[in-house]
mmCIF file of C-alpha atoms in Angstrom:
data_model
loop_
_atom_site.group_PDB
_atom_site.id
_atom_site.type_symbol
_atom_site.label_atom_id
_atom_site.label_comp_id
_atom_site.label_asym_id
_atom_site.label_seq_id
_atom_site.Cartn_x
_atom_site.Cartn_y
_atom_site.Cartn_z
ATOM 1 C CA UNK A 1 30.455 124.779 123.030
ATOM 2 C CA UNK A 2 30.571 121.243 124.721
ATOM 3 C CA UNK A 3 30.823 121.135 128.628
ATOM 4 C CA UNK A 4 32.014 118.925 130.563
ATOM 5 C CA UNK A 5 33.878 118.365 134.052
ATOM 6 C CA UNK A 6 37.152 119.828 134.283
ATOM 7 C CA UNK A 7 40.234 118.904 136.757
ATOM 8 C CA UNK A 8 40.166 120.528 139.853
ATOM 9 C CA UNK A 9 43.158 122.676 138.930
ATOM 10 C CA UNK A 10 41.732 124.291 136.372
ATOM 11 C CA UNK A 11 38.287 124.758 137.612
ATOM 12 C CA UNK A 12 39.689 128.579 138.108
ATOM 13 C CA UNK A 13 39.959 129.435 134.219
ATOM 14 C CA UNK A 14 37.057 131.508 133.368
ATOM 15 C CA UNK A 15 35.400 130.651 129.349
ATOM 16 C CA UNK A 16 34.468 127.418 127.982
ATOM 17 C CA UNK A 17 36.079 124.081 129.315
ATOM 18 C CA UNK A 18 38.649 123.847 126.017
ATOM 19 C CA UNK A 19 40.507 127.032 127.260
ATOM 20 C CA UNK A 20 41.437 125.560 130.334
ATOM 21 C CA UNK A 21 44.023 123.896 128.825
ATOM 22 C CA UNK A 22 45.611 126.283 126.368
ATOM 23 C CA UNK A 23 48.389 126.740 129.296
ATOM 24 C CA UNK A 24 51.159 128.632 127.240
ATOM 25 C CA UNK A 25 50.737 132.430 128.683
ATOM 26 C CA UNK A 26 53.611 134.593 127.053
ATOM 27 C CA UNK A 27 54.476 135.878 123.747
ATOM 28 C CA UNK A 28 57.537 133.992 124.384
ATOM 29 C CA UNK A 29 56.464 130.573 125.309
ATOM 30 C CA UNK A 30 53.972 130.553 122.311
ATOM 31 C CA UNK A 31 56.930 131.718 119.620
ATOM 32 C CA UNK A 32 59.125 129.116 120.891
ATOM 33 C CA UNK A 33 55.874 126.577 120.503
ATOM 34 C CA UNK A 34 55.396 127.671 116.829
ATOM 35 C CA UNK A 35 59.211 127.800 115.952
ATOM 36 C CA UNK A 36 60.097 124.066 117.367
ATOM 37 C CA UNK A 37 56.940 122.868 115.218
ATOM 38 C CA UNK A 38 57.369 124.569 112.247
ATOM 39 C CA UNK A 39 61.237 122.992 112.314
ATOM 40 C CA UNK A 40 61.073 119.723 113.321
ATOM 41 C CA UNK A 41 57.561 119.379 111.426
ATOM 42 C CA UNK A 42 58.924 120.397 108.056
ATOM 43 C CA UNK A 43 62.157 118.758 108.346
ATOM 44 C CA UNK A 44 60.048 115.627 109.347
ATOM 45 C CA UNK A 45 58.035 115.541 106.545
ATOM 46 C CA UNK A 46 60.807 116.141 104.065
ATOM 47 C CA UNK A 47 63.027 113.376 105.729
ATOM 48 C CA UNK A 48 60.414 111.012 105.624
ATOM 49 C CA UNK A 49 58.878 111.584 102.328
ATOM 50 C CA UNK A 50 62.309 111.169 100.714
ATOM 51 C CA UNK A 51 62.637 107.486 102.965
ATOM 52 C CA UNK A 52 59.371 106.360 101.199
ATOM 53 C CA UNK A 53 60.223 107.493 97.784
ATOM 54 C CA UNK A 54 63.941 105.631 98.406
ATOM 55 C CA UNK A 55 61.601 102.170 99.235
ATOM 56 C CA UNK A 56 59.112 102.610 96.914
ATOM 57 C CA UNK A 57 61.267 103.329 94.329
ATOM 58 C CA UNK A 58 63.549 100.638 94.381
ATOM 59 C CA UNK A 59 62.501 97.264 93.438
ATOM 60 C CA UNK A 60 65.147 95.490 95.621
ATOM 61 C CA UNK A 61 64.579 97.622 98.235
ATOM 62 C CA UNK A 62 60.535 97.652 98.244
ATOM 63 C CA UNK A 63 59.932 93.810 97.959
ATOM 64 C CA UNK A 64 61.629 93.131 101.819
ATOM 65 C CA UNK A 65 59.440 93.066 104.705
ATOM 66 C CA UNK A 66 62.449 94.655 106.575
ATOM 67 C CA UNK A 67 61.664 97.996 104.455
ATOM 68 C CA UNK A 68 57.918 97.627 104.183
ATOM 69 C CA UNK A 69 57.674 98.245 108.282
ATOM 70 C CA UNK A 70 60.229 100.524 107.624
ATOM 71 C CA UNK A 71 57.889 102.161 105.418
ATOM 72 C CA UNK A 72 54.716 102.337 107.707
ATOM 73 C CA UNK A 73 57.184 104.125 110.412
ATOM 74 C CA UNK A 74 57.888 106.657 107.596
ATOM 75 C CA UNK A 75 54.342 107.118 106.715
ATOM 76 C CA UNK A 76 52.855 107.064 110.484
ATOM 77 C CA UNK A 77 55.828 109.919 111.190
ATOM 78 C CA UNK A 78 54.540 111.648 108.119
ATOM 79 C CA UNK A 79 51.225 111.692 109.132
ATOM 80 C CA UNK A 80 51.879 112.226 112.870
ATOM 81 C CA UNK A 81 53.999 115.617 112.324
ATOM 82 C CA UNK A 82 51.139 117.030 109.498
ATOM 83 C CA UNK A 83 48.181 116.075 112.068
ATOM 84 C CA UNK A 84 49.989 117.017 115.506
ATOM 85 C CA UNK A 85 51.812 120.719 114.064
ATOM 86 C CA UNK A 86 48.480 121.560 112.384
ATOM 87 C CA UNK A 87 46.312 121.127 115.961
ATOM 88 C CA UNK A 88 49.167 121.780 118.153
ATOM 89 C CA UNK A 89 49.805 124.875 116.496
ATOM 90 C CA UNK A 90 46.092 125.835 116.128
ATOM 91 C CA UNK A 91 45.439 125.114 119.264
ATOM 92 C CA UNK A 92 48.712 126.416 121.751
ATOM 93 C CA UNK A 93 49.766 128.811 120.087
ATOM 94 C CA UNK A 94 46.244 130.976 118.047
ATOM 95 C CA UNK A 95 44.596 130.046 121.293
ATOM 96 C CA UNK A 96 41.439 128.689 118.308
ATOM 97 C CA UNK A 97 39.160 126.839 120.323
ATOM 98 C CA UNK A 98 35.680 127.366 117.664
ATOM 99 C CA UNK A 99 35.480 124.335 116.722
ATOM 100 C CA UNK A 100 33.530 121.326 118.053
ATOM 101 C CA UNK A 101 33.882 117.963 120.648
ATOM 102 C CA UNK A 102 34.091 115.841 117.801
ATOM 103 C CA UNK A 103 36.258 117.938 115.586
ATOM 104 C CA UNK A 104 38.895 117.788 118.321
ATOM 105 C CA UNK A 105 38.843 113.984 119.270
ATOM 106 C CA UNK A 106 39.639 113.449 115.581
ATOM 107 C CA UNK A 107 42.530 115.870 115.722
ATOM 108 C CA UNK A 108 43.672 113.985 118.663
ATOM 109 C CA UNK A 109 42.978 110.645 117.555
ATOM 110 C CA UNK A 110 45.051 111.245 114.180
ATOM 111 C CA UNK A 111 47.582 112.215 116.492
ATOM 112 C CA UNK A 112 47.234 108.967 118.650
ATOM 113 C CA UNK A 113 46.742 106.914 115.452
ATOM 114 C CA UNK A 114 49.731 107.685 113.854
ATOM 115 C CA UNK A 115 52.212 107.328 117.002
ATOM 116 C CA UNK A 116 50.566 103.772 117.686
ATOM 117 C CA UNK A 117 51.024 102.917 114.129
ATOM 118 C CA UNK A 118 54.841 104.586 114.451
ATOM 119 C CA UNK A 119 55.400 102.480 117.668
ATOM 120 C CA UNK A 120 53.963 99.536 116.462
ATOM 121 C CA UNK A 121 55.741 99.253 113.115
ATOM 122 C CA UNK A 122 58.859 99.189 115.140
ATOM 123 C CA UNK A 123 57.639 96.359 116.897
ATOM 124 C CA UNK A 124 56.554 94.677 113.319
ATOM 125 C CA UNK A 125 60.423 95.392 112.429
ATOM 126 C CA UNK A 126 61.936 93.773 115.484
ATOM 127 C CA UNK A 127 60.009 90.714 115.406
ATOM 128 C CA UNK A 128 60.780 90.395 111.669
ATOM 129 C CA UNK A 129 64.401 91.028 112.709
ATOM 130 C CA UNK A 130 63.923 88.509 115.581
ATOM 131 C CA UNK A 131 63.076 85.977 112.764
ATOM 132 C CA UNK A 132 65.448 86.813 110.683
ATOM 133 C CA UNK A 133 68.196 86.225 113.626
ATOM 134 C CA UNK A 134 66.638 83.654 115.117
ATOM 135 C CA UNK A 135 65.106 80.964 112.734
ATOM 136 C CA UNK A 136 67.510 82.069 109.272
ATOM 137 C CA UNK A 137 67.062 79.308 107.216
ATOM 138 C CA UNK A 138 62.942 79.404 107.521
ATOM 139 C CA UNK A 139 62.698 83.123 107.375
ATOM 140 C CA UNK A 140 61.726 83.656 103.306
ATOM 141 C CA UNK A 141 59.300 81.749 104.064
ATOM 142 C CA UNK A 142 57.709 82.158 107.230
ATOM 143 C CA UNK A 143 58.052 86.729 106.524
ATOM 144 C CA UNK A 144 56.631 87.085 103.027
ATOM 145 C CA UNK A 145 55.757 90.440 101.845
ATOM 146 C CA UNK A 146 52.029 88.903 101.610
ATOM 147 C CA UNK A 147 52.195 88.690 105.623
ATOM 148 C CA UNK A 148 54.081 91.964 105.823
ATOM 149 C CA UNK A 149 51.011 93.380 104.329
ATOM 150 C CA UNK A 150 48.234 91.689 106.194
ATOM 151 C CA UNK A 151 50.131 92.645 109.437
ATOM 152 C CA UNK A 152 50.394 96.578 108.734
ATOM 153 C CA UNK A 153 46.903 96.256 107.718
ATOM 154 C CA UNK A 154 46.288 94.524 111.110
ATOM 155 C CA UNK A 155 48.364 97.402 112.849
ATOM 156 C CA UNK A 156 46.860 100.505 111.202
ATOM 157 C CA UNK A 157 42.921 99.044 111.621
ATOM 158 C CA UNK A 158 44.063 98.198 115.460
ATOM 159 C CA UNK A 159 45.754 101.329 116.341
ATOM 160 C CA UNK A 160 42.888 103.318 114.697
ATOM 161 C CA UNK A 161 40.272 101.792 116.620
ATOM 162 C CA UNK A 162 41.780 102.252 119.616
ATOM 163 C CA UNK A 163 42.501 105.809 118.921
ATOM 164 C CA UNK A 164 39.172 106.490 118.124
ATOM 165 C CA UNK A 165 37.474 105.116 120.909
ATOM 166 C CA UNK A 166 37.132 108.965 123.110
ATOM 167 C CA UNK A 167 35.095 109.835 119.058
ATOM 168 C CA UNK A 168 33.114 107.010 119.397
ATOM 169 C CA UNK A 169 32.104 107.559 122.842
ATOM 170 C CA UNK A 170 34.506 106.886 125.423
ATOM 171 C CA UNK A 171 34.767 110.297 126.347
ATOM 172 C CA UNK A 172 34.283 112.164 129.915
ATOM 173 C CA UNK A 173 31.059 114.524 127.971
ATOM 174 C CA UNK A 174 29.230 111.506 127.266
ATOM 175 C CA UNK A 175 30.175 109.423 130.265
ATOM 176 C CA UNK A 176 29.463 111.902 132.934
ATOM 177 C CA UNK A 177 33.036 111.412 134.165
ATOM 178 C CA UNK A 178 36.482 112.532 135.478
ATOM 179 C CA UNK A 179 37.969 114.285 132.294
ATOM 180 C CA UNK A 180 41.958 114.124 131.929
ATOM 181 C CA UNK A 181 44.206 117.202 133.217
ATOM 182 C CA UNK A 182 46.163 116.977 129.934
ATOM 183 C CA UNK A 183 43.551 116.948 127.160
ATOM 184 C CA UNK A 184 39.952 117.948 126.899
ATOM 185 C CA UNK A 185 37.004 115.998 126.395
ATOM 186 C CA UNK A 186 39.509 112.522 127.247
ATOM 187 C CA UNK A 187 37.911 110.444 129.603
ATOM 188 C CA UNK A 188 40.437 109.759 132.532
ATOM 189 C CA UNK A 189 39.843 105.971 132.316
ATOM 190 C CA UNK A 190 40.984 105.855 128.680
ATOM 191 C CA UNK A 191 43.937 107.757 128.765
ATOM 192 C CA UNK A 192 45.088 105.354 131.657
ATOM 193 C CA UNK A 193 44.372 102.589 129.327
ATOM 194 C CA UNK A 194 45.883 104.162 126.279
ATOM 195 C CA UNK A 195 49.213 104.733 128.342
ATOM 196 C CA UNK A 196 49.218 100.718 129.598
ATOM 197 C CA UNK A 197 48.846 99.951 125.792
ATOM 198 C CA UNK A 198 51.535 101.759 124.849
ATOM 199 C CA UNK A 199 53.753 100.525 127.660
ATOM 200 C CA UNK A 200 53.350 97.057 126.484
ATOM 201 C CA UNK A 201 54.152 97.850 122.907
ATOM 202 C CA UNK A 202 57.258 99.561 124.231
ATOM 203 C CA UNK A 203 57.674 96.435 126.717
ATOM 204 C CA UNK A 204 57.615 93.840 123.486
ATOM 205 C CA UNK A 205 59.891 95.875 121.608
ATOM 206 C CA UNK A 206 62.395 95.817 124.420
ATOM 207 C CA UNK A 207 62.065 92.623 124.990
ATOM 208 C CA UNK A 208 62.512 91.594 121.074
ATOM 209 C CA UNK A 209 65.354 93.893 120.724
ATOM 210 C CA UNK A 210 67.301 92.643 123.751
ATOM 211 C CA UNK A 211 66.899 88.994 122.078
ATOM 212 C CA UNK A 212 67.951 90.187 118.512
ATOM 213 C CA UNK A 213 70.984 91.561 120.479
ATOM 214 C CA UNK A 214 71.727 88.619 122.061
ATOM 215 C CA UNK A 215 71.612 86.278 118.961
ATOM 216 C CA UNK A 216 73.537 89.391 116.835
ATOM 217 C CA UNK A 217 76.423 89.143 119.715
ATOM 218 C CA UNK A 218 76.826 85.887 119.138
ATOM 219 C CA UNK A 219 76.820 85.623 114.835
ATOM 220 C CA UNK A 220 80.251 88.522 115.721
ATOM 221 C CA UNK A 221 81.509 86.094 117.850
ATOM 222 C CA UNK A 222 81.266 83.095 115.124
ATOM 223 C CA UNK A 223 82.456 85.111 112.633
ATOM 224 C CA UNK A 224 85.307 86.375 114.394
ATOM 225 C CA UNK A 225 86.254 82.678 115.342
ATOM 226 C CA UNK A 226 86.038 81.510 111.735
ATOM 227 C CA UNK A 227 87.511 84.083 109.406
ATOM 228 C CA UNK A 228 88.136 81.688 106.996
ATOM 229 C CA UNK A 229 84.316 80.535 105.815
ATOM 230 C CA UNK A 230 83.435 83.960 105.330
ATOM 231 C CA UNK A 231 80.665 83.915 102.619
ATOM 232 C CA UNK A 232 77.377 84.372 101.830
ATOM 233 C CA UNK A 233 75.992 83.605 105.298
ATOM 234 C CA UNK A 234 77.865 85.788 106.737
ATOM 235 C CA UNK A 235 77.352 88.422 104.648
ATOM 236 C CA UNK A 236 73.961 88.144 105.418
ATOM 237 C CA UNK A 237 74.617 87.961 109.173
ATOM 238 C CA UNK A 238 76.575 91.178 109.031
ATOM 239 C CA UNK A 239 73.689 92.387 107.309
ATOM 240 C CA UNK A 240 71.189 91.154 110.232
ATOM 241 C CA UNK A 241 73.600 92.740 113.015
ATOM 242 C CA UNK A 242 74.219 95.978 111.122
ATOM 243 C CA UNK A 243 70.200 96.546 110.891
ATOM 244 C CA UNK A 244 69.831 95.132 114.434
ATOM 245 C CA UNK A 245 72.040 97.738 115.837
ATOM 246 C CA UNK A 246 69.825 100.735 113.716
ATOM 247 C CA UNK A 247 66.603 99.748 114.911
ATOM 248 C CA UNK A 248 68.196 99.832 118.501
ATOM 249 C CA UNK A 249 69.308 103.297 117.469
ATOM 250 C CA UNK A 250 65.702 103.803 116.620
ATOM 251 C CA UNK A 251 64.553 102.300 119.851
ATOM 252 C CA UNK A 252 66.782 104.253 121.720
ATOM 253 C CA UNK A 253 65.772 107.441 120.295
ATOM 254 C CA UNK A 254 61.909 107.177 120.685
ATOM 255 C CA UNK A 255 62.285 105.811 124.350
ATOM 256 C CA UNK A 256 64.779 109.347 124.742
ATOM 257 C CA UNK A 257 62.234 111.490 123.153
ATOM 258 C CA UNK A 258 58.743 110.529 124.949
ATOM 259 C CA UNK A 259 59.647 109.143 128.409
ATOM 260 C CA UNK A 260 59.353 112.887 130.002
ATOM 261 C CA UNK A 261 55.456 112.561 128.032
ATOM 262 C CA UNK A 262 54.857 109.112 129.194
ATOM 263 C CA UNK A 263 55.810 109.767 132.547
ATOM 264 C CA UNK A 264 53.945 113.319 132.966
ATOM 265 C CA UNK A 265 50.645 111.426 131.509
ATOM 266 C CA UNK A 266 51.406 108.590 134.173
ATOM 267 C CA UNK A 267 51.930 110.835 136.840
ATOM 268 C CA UNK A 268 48.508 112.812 135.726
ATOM 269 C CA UNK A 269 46.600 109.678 136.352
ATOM 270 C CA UNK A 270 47.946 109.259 140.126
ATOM 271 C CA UNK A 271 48.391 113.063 141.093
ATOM 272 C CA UNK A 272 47.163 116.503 140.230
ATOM 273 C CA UNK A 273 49.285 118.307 137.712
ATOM 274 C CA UNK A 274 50.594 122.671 138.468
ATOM 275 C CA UNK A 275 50.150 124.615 135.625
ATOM 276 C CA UNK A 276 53.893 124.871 135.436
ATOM 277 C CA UNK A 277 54.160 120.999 134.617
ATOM 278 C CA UNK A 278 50.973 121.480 132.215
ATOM 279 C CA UNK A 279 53.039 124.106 130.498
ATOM 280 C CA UNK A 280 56.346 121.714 131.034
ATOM 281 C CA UNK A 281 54.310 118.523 129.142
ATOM 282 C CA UNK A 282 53.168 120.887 126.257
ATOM 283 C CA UNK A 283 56.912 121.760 125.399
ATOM 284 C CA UNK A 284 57.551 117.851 126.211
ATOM 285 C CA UNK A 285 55.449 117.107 122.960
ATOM 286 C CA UNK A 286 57.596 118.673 120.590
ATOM 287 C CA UNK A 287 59.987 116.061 121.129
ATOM 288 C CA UNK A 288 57.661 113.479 119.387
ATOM 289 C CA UNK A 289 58.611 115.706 116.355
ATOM 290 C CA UNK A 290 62.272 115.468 117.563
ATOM 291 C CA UNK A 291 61.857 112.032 117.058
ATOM 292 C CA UNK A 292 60.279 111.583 114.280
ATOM 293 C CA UNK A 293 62.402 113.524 112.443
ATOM 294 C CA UNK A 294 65.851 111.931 113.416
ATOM 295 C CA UNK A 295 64.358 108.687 112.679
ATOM 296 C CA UNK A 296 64.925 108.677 109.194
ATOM 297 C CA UNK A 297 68.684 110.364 109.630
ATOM 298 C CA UNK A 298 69.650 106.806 111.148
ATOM 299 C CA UNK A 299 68.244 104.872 108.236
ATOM 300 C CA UNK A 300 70.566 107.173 105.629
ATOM 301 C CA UNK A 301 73.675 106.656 107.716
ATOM 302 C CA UNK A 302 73.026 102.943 108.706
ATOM 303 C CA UNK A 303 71.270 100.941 106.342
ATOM 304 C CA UNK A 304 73.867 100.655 103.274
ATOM 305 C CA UNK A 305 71.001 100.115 100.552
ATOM 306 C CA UNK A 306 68.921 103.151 101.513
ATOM 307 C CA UNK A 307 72.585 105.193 101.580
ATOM 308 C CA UNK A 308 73.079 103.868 97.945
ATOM 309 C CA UNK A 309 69.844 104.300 97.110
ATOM 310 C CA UNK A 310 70.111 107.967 98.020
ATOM 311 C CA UNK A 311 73.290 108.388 96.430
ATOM 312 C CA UNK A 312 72.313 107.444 93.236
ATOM 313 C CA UNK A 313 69.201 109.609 93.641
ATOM 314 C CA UNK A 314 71.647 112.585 94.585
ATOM 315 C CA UNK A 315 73.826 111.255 91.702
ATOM 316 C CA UNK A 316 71.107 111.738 88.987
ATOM 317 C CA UNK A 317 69.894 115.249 90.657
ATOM 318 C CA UNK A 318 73.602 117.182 89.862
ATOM 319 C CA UNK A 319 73.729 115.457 86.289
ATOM 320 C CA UNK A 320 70.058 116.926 85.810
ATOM 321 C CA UNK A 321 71.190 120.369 87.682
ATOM 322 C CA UNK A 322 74.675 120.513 85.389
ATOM 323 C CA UNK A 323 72.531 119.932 82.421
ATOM 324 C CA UNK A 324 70.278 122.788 83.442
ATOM 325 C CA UNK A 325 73.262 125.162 83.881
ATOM 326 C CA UNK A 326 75.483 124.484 80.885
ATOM 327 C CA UNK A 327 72.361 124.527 78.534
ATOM 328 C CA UNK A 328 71.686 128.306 78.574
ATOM 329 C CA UNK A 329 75.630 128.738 78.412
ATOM 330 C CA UNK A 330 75.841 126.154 75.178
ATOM 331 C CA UNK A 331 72.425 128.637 73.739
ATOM 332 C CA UNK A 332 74.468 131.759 74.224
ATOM 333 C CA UNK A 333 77.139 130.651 72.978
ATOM 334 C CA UNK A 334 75.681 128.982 69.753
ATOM 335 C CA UNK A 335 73.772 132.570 69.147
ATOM 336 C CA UNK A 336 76.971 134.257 69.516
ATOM 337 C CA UNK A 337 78.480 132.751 66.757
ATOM 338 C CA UNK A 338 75.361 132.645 64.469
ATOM 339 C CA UNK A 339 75.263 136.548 64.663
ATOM 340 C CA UNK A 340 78.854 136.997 64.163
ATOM 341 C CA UNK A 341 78.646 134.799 61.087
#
């Protein structure tokens, strides 16, 4: 088992260094663990796997940028939920602590992977929404889905790399250093620097989101001033604003569900954490799950083509399911009359 130096507050757990920080100690707190993740990690996975197959399955839908980012939030949540329940799970609640260093920083950096990718794709959508807003008539072609691509390729390498960095080396084993009172083997330095990196992601997307408001405010106000040259443009600016406001939704929902993490992991880096807020930011992480699985809820009940999409999908799924049930009744009744004859 790797060693390493531990935080001072749990320098009083007796084993190896990785079950210091298994910090649920009842039946109770562990159930409750394994009953928020199996929920919100199943429902998560469903939700999102049926957003991708409504994208990828539509040809209208699947050729806009807008959906493509849209897309890579699905997939990141996907991943995220499958990586984090699986560890989480493993690790909090069957108390499994076996396996190796490495084996864990690439549990954890799948974890940190896919919520960088998650967050980031959220910033790819409000910049493309930004240039939607803000530059209309240039926007086919300055977002083509040939730059959509080469930017989520850009996002996942980055967000991978950084992830990986505690795998690759940057950990507190190899550097002799201050480990992290939240996660073993982390290095304290990185985990200060992975927090900053997400704080200016979340900065940018607040600060694109807050301009996409602004300009959306003001298309309502032109349309309401001229009703009469209502048309396509419009259209389209409804459109713009309606998908605006979702993403804010969006926003507003991932900022809800990991501010109390991002502020415990802040507070780690300037203060010693009791085992009661150790126990507190374990239960805290469940809400990325939370997230991640309301996420695609506000797609289905605010973007009108993914709502059609999934009507028509529900559509052809009780035509199939009525076919199903009057078939063995139309059999029956067709041997019926073949023996009475």
């Amino acid at each position: 088992m790797d060693t390493c130096k531990v935080p001072a507050n749990a320098s009083k757990c007796s084993g190896s260094t990785m079950e210091c920080f298994m910090v649920l100690s009842t039946q109770a707190q562990k159930i409750s663990i394994g009953i928020l993740c199996g929920l919100f990690g199943t429902m998560c996975v469903f939700e999102n796997s049926l957003v991708l197959y409504l994208i990828f399955s539509s040809p209208g839908i699947r050729k806009k940028p807008s959906y493509l980012f849209i897309g890579s939030l699905a997939l990141a949540d996907i991943l995220a939920s499958i990586i984090f329940v699986c560890s989480f799970v493993n690790f909090h609640v069957f108390n499994k602590a076996g396996f190796s260093k490495e084996v864990f920083l690439l549990q954890l950096g799948g974890v940190n992977t896919s919520f960088s990718a998650s967050l980031s794709s959220l910033l790819l959508t409000a910049l493309d929404r930004y240039i939607s807003i803000s530059r209309p008539s240039e926007y086919k072609l300055l977002m083509t889905r040939k730059r959509a691509w080469t930017a989520l390729a850009v996002l996942w390498v980055t967000c991978a790399t950084i992830a990986c960095l505690p795998l690759l080396g940057w950990n507190c084993c190899v550097l002799d250093s201050v480990c992290s009172e939240l996660f073993p083997f982390v290095d304290d330095n990185y985990q200060s620097g992975w927090v900053c990196f997400i704080m200016v992601l979340l900065g940018c997307i607040v600060y694109a989101y807050a301009h996409v408001l602004w300009r959306a405010r003001q298309h309502v106000a032109y349309m309401e001033k001229h009703q009469a040259q209502v048309g396509k443009q419009n259209t389209r600016m409804r459109m713009d604003v309606m998908l605006a406001k979702t993403l804010v939704m969006v926003l507003a929902v991932l900022m809800l569900c990991w501010s109390p993490v991002l502020v415990l992991m802040i507070y780690s880096i300037f203060a010693r954490l009791s085992d009661h807020l150790r126990k507190v930011f374990a239960f805290c992480s469940t809400l990325c799950l939370l997230n991640s699985m309301v996420n695609p809820i506000i797609y289905a009940l605010r973007s009108k083509e993914l709502f059609s999409s999934l009507r028509r999908v529900f559509s052809h799924f009780r035509r199939q399911l009525k076919v199903t049930e009057e078939s063995p009744e139309a059999e029956s009744t067709h041997k019926s009359s073949v023996i009475e004859t």
